[in-house]
mmCIF file of C-alpha atoms in Angstrom:
data_model
loop_
_atom_site.group_PDB
_atom_site.id
_atom_site.type_symbol
_atom_site.label_atom_id
_atom_site.label_comp_id
_atom_site.label_asym_id
_atom_site.label_seq_id
_atom_site.Cartn_x
_atom_site.Cartn_y
_atom_site.Cartn_z
ATOM 1 C CA UNK A 1 138.500 111.529 38.628
ATOM 2 C CA UNK A 2 135.799 112.899 42.038
ATOM 3 C CA UNK A 3 135.086 115.954 39.351
ATOM 4 C CA UNK A 4 133.337 113.429 37.446
ATOM 5 C CA UNK A 5 130.835 112.990 39.847
ATOM 6 C CA UNK A 6 130.121 116.104 40.830
ATOM 7 C CA UNK A 7 127.435 119.135 39.648
ATOM 8 C CA UNK A 8 128.701 122.472 38.048
ATOM 9 C CA UNK A 9 128.602 124.523 42.092
ATOM 10 C CA UNK A 10 131.618 122.209 43.344
ATOM 11 C CA UNK A 11 135.374 122.662 43.137
ATOM 12 C CA UNK A 12 137.484 119.988 43.476
ATOM 13 C CA UNK A 13 141.242 118.977 43.088
ATOM 14 C CA UNK A 14 142.485 115.523 42.791
ATOM 15 C CA UNK A 15 145.781 114.006 43.205
ATOM 16 C CA UNK A 16 147.479 110.417 42.713
ATOM 17 C CA UNK A 17 149.602 109.600 45.433
ATOM 18 C CA UNK A 18 152.488 107.011 46.243
ATOM 19 C CA UNK A 19 151.577 103.785 46.991
ATOM 20 C CA UNK A 20 153.730 101.564 49.470
ATOM 21 C CA UNK A 21 155.134 98.479 48.586
ATOM 22 C CA UNK A 22 154.032 96.799 51.300
ATOM 23 C CA UNK A 23 151.227 98.241 52.778
ATOM 24 C CA UNK A 24 151.172 98.476 56.689
ATOM 25 C CA UNK A 25 148.192 96.396 58.825
ATOM 26 C CA UNK A 26 145.334 99.270 59.553
ATOM 27 C CA UNK A 27 144.257 97.856 63.052
ATOM 28 C CA UNK A 28 147.954 98.807 64.221
ATOM 29 C CA UNK A 29 149.825 102.531 65.071
ATOM 30 C CA UNK A 30 153.501 101.311 63.999
ATOM 31 C CA UNK A 31 155.113 104.103 63.518
ATOM 32 C CA UNK A 32 155.054 102.799 58.621
ATOM 33 C CA UNK A 33 151.688 103.171 59.236
ATOM 34 C CA UNK A 34 151.229 106.608 60.740
ATOM 35 C CA UNK A 35 153.471 108.301 58.184
ATOM 36 C CA UNK A 36 151.947 106.625 56.131
ATOM 37 C CA UNK A 37 148.485 108.657 57.091
ATOM 38 C CA UNK A 38 150.386 111.227 57.648
ATOM 39 C CA UNK A 39 151.401 111.826 53.972
ATOM 40 C CA UNK A 40 147.665 111.419 53.303
ATOM 41 C CA UNK A 41 146.167 113.321 55.223
ATOM 42 C CA UNK A 42 148.301 116.227 54.035
ATOM 43 C CA UNK A 43 147.515 115.169 50.532
ATOM 44 C CA UNK A 44 144.287 115.353 52.103
ATOM 45 C CA UNK A 45 144.776 119.490 52.806
ATOM 46 C CA UNK A 46 146.463 119.969 49.840
ATOM 47 C CA UNK A 47 144.183 119.421 47.402
ATOM 48 C CA UNK A 48 141.204 120.726 50.013
ATOM 49 C CA UNK A 49 143.698 124.550 49.644
ATOM 50 C CA UNK A 50 143.387 123.947 45.441
ATOM 51 C CA UNK A 51 139.625 123.329 45.868
ATOM 52 C CA UNK A 52 138.968 126.693 48.326
ATOM 53 C CA UNK A 53 141.188 128.828 45.631
ATOM 54 C CA UNK A 54 139.543 127.301 42.495
ATOM 55 C CA UNK A 55 135.702 128.458 44.060
ATOM 56 C CA UNK A 56 137.682 131.889 45.143
ATOM 57 C CA UNK A 57 137.741 130.979 49.312
ATOM 58 C CA UNK A 58 140.257 132.290 51.311
ATOM 59 C CA UNK A 59 142.576 129.576 51.515
ATOM 60 C CA UNK A 60 144.621 128.982 55.543
ATOM 61 C CA UNK A 61 144.888 126.109 57.644
ATOM 62 C CA UNK A 62 141.856 123.988 58.176
ATOM 63 C CA UNK A 63 141.604 122.915 61.236
ATOM 64 C CA UNK A 64 140.071 119.475 62.223
ATOM 65 C CA UNK A 65 136.150 119.546 64.658
ATOM 66 C CA UNK A 66 135.323 116.518 66.656
ATOM 67 C CA UNK A 67 134.954 113.787 64.692
ATOM 68 C CA UNK A 68 138.517 114.540 62.848
ATOM 69 C CA UNK A 69 135.844 116.138 60.109
ATOM 70 C CA UNK A 70 137.766 119.356 58.333
ATOM 71 C CA UNK A 71 136.490 123.073 59.633
ATOM 72 C CA UNK A 72 136.257 124.838 56.124
ATOM 73 C CA UNK A 73 135.436 128.567 56.445
ATOM 74 C CA UNK A 74 132.081 130.492 56.622
ATOM 75 C CA UNK A 75 129.992 129.849 53.890
ATOM 76 C CA UNK A 76 131.333 127.437 52.584
ATOM 77 C CA UNK A 77 131.117 122.960 52.747
ATOM 78 C CA UNK A 78 132.912 120.486 51.638
ATOM 79 C CA UNK A 79 134.677 117.373 52.473
ATOM 80 C CA UNK A 80 138.814 115.691 51.820
ATOM 81 C CA UNK A 81 138.921 111.837 51.438
ATOM 82 C CA UNK A 82 142.129 109.278 50.857
ATOM 83 C CA UNK A 83 142.760 106.208 50.178
ATOM 84 C CA UNK A 84 145.821 104.558 49.048
ATOM 85 C CA UNK A 85 147.628 106.230 46.370
ATOM 86 C CA UNK A 86 144.493 108.402 46.122
ATOM 87 C CA UNK A 87 143.762 112.411 47.264
ATOM 88 C CA UNK A 88 140.958 114.688 46.756
ATOM 89 C CA UNK A 89 139.123 117.310 48.181
ATOM 90 C CA UNK A 90 135.714 118.741 47.428
ATOM 91 C CA UNK A 91 133.752 122.061 48.439
ATOM 92 C CA UNK A 92 131.027 124.818 47.677
ATOM 93 C CA UNK A 93 129.162 127.344 48.603
ATOM 94 C CA UNK A 94 126.608 127.233 51.825
ATOM 95 C CA UNK A 95 123.996 129.150 49.714
ATOM 96 C CA UNK A 96 124.515 126.549 46.659
ATOM 97 C CA UNK A 97 124.310 123.232 48.897
ATOM 98 C CA UNK A 98 123.511 122.423 52.891
ATOM 99 C CA UNK A 99 126.029 119.501 52.607
ATOM 100 C CA UNK A 100 129.025 117.545 50.206
ATOM 101 C CA UNK A 101 130.200 114.418 50.346
ATOM 102 C CA UNK A 102 133.110 112.805 48.727
ATOM 103 C CA UNK A 103 135.005 108.679 49.122
ATOM 104 C CA UNK A 104 137.809 107.098 47.351
ATOM 105 C CA UNK A 105 137.992 103.580 47.818
ATOM 106 C CA UNK A 106 140.244 100.399 46.100
ATOM 107 C CA UNK A 107 138.192 99.129 43.584
ATOM 108 C CA UNK A 108 138.515 95.967 45.948
ATOM 109 C CA UNK A 109 136.665 93.427 47.832
ATOM 110 C CA UNK A 110 135.792 94.597 51.185
ATOM 111 C CA UNK A 111 136.538 92.268 53.627
ATOM 112 C CA UNK A 112 135.133 89.468 54.939
ATOM 113 C CA UNK A 113 132.493 90.202 57.787
ATOM 114 C CA UNK A 114 131.851 94.352 57.236
ATOM 115 C CA UNK A 115 129.097 94.339 54.503
ATOM 116 C CA UNK A 116 126.997 92.281 56.668
ATOM 117 C CA UNK A 117 128.080 94.899 59.434
ATOM 118 C CA UNK A 118 126.905 98.122 57.090
ATOM 119 C CA UNK A 119 125.097 96.544 55.418
ATOM 120 C CA UNK A 120 120.507 95.361 55.288
ATOM 121 C CA UNK A 121 119.178 92.868 54.496
ATOM 122 C CA UNK A 122 117.465 94.359 51.433
ATOM 123 C CA UNK A 123 120.855 95.662 50.029
ATOM 124 C CA UNK A 124 122.111 92.656 49.848
ATOM 125 C CA UNK A 125 119.964 91.149 48.150
ATOM 126 C CA UNK A 126 120.404 94.291 46.123
ATOM 127 C CA UNK A 127 123.868 93.526 45.345
ATOM 128 C CA UNK A 128 123.558 89.859 44.413
ATOM 129 C CA UNK A 129 121.331 91.113 41.854
ATOM 130 C CA UNK A 130 123.443 93.900 40.803
ATOM 131 C CA UNK A 131 126.614 91.409 40.113
ATOM 132 C CA UNK A 132 124.656 88.607 38.217
ATOM 133 C CA UNK A 133 123.725 92.090 36.002
ATOM 134 C CA UNK A 134 127.395 93.525 35.914
ATOM 135 C CA UNK A 135 130.192 90.976 38.191
ATOM 136 C CA UNK A 136 133.266 92.909 36.879
ATOM 137 C CA UNK A 137 132.107 95.840 39.992
ATOM 138 C CA UNK A 138 132.810 94.914 43.254
ATOM 139 C CA UNK A 139 129.319 96.258 44.138
ATOM 140 C CA UNK A 140 129.610 96.054 48.166
ATOM 141 C CA UNK A 141 132.921 98.037 48.288
ATOM 142 C CA UNK A 142 130.828 100.773 46.251
ATOM 143 C CA UNK A 143 127.872 100.599 49.103
ATOM 144 C CA UNK A 144 130.328 101.212 51.734
ATOM 145 C CA UNK A 145 131.316 103.680 49.601
ATOM 146 C CA UNK A 146 128.918 105.459 49.009
ATOM 147 C CA UNK A 147 127.701 105.505 52.799
ATOM 148 C CA UNK A 148 131.016 107.204 53.621
ATOM 149 C CA UNK A 149 129.748 110.171 52.150
ATOM 150 C CA UNK A 150 126.081 109.623 53.009
ATOM 151 C CA UNK A 151 127.693 110.354 56.278
ATOM 152 C CA UNK A 152 130.129 113.166 55.699
ATOM 153 C CA UNK A 153 127.051 114.919 53.501
ATOM 154 C CA UNK A 154 125.131 114.562 56.467
ATOM 155 C CA UNK A 155 127.673 115.634 59.819
ATOM 156 C CA UNK A 156 127.290 119.867 57.975
ATOM 157 C CA UNK A 157 123.515 119.743 58.122
ATOM 158 C CA UNK A 158 122.240 117.950 60.913
ATOM 159 C CA UNK A 159 125.876 117.885 63.378
ATOM 160 C CA UNK A 160 124.708 114.505 64.066
ATOM 161 C CA UNK A 161 125.714 110.927 63.138
ATOM 162 C CA UNK A 162 124.608 108.672 60.897
ATOM 163 C CA UNK A 163 124.918 105.135 60.735
ATOM 164 C CA UNK A 164 125.374 102.746 58.318
ATOM 165 C CA UNK A 165 122.462 100.991 58.943
ATOM 166 C CA UNK A 166 120.053 104.304 58.894
ATOM 167 C CA UNK A 167 119.812 104.973 55.454
ATOM 168 C CA UNK A 168 119.025 102.460 52.385
ATOM 169 C CA UNK A 169 121.211 103.002 49.339
ATOM 170 C CA UNK A 170 119.547 101.447 45.983
ATOM 171 C CA UNK A 171 122.216 102.174 42.755
ATOM 172 C CA UNK A 172 121.404 103.051 39.223
ATOM 173 C CA UNK A 173 122.236 100.558 36.760
ATOM 174 C CA UNK A 174 125.373 100.980 35.037
ATOM 175 C CA UNK A 175 125.673 100.709 31.871
ATOM 176 C CA UNK A 176 127.010 97.851 29.399
ATOM 177 C CA UNK A 177 130.232 97.596 27.781
ATOM 178 C CA UNK A 178 134.226 98.036 28.844
ATOM 179 C CA UNK A 179 135.356 101.139 30.260
ATOM 180 C CA UNK A 180 134.312 103.594 33.527
ATOM 181 C CA UNK A 181 131.404 102.343 35.173
ATOM 182 C CA UNK A 182 129.006 105.164 35.816
ATOM 183 C CA UNK A 183 125.678 106.586 37.017
ATOM 184 C CA UNK A 184 123.787 107.383 40.226
ATOM 185 C CA UNK A 185 121.579 105.532 43.873
ATOM 186 C CA UNK A 186 118.954 106.533 45.735
ATOM 187 C CA UNK A 187 119.092 107.378 49.354
ATOM 188 C CA UNK A 188 116.387 105.947 51.710
ATOM 189 C CA UNK A 189 116.900 107.476 55.485
ATOM 190 C CA UNK A 190 114.786 105.161 57.287
ATOM 191 C CA UNK A 191 112.866 105.161 60.576
ATOM 192 C CA UNK A 192 115.456 103.618 63.027
ATOM 193 C CA UNK A 193 117.927 106.923 62.029
ATOM 194 C CA UNK A 194 117.116 109.807 64.286
ATOM 195 C CA UNK A 195 114.387 110.132 65.911
ATOM 196 C CA UNK A 196 113.084 114.066 65.706
ATOM 197 C CA UNK A 197 113.063 113.643 61.194
ATOM 198 C CA UNK A 198 114.385 117.523 61.130
ATOM 199 C CA UNK A 199 116.763 117.271 58.503
ATOM 200 C CA UNK A 200 116.679 117.130 54.624
ATOM 201 C CA UNK A 201 115.536 113.401 53.691
ATOM 202 C CA UNK A 202 115.307 114.453 49.942
ATOM 203 C CA UNK A 203 117.454 116.922 48.130
ATOM 204 C CA UNK A 204 119.878 113.868 48.322
ATOM 205 C CA UNK A 205 121.753 112.642 45.796
ATOM 206 C CA UNK A 206 124.295 109.854 44.948
ATOM 207 C CA UNK A 207 126.477 109.502 42.071
ATOM 208 C CA UNK A 208 129.863 106.508 41.223
ATOM 209 C CA UNK A 209 131.604 105.570 39.627
ATOM 210 C CA UNK A 210 134.313 103.133 38.778
ATOM 211 C CA UNK A 211 137.950 103.217 37.652
ATOM 212 C CA UNK A 212 141.437 103.140 36.839
ATOM 213 C CA UNK A 213 141.035 100.773 39.713
ATOM 214 C CA UNK A 214 139.241 103.247 42.569
ATOM 215 C CA UNK A 215 136.094 103.943 43.130
ATOM 216 C CA UNK A 216 134.463 107.022 43.826
ATOM 217 C CA UNK A 217 130.813 107.850 44.830
ATOM 218 C CA UNK A 218 129.820 112.360 46.032
ATOM 219 C CA UNK A 219 126.130 112.804 47.669
ATOM 220 C CA UNK A 220 125.412 116.015 47.874
ATOM 221 C CA UNK A 221 122.143 117.992 49.777
ATOM 222 C CA UNK A 222 120.648 121.091 48.663
ATOM 223 C CA UNK A 223 120.491 124.196 50.452
ATOM 224 C CA UNK A 224 116.998 124.349 49.129
ATOM 225 C CA UNK A 225 116.179 120.618 51.042
ATOM 226 C CA UNK A 226 118.065 121.471 53.886
ATOM 227 C CA UNK A 227 114.852 124.670 54.754
ATOM 228 C CA UNK A 228 112.012 122.121 54.111
ATOM 229 C CA UNK A 229 112.724 119.467 57.366
ATOM 230 C CA UNK A 230 111.258 115.867 56.336
ATOM 231 C CA UNK A 231 111.273 113.097 58.389
ATOM 232 C CA UNK A 232 113.148 109.925 57.340
ATOM 233 C CA UNK A 233 111.522 106.938 55.424
ATOM 234 C CA UNK A 234 111.233 108.805 51.932
ATOM 235 C CA UNK A 235 112.578 107.851 48.827
ATOM 236 C CA UNK A 236 115.278 110.504 47.728
ATOM 237 C CA UNK A 237 114.802 110.150 43.873
ATOM 238 C CA UNK A 238 118.549 111.345 41.280
ATOM 239 C CA UNK A 239 117.639 114.188 40.162
ATOM 240 C CA UNK A 240 117.614 114.424 36.166
ATOM 241 C CA UNK A 241 120.875 114.518 34.048
#
């Protein structure tokens, strides 16, 4: 699934994973919850090794960074995602992309209160417009996923966290009709975000897909853009197809 929204320079691997009969509470570190998380992490790492093999990069154990992100071989950028029933990884040469983020989520509403924590007021108004035009899509879940992907693409470029409210996301229209829905989204870094403006503000491209009970998003940061500093606050328009 994730491969359908990734550019040609990216190698990926994905797998469907077992869905627990009963899902353990996410905030409780019960033995069942811990075992489920270990299996999900292991599935993500298997996908990562397969993706590295497709890229022709060294395959070996992946260490973990200070924010639990995978530490990729030199000259490689990538990301891993896993949710109930799905795991995926994507990698690219650093010469082609400065950053790469992916995220998969179940296609269902967010828990009460989450949208208010992650979305700006303009984004919430945007989501209401989208919901009227295409009510079958859980746009709030897509927004959450897009910002997760953005964070994962941003971190290797800047080595800094990007909070949910440090960037504004706007989705392009989804084509009408039944079947999978997909499109692109714009990313605008806000002045309230990282203050020094030493990172890419353009060259960020976002794509999304809803299919098979899942939401998937991907964000890429071009290698050329990472060498051209731009202050946050300028809109990043999606590249043409």
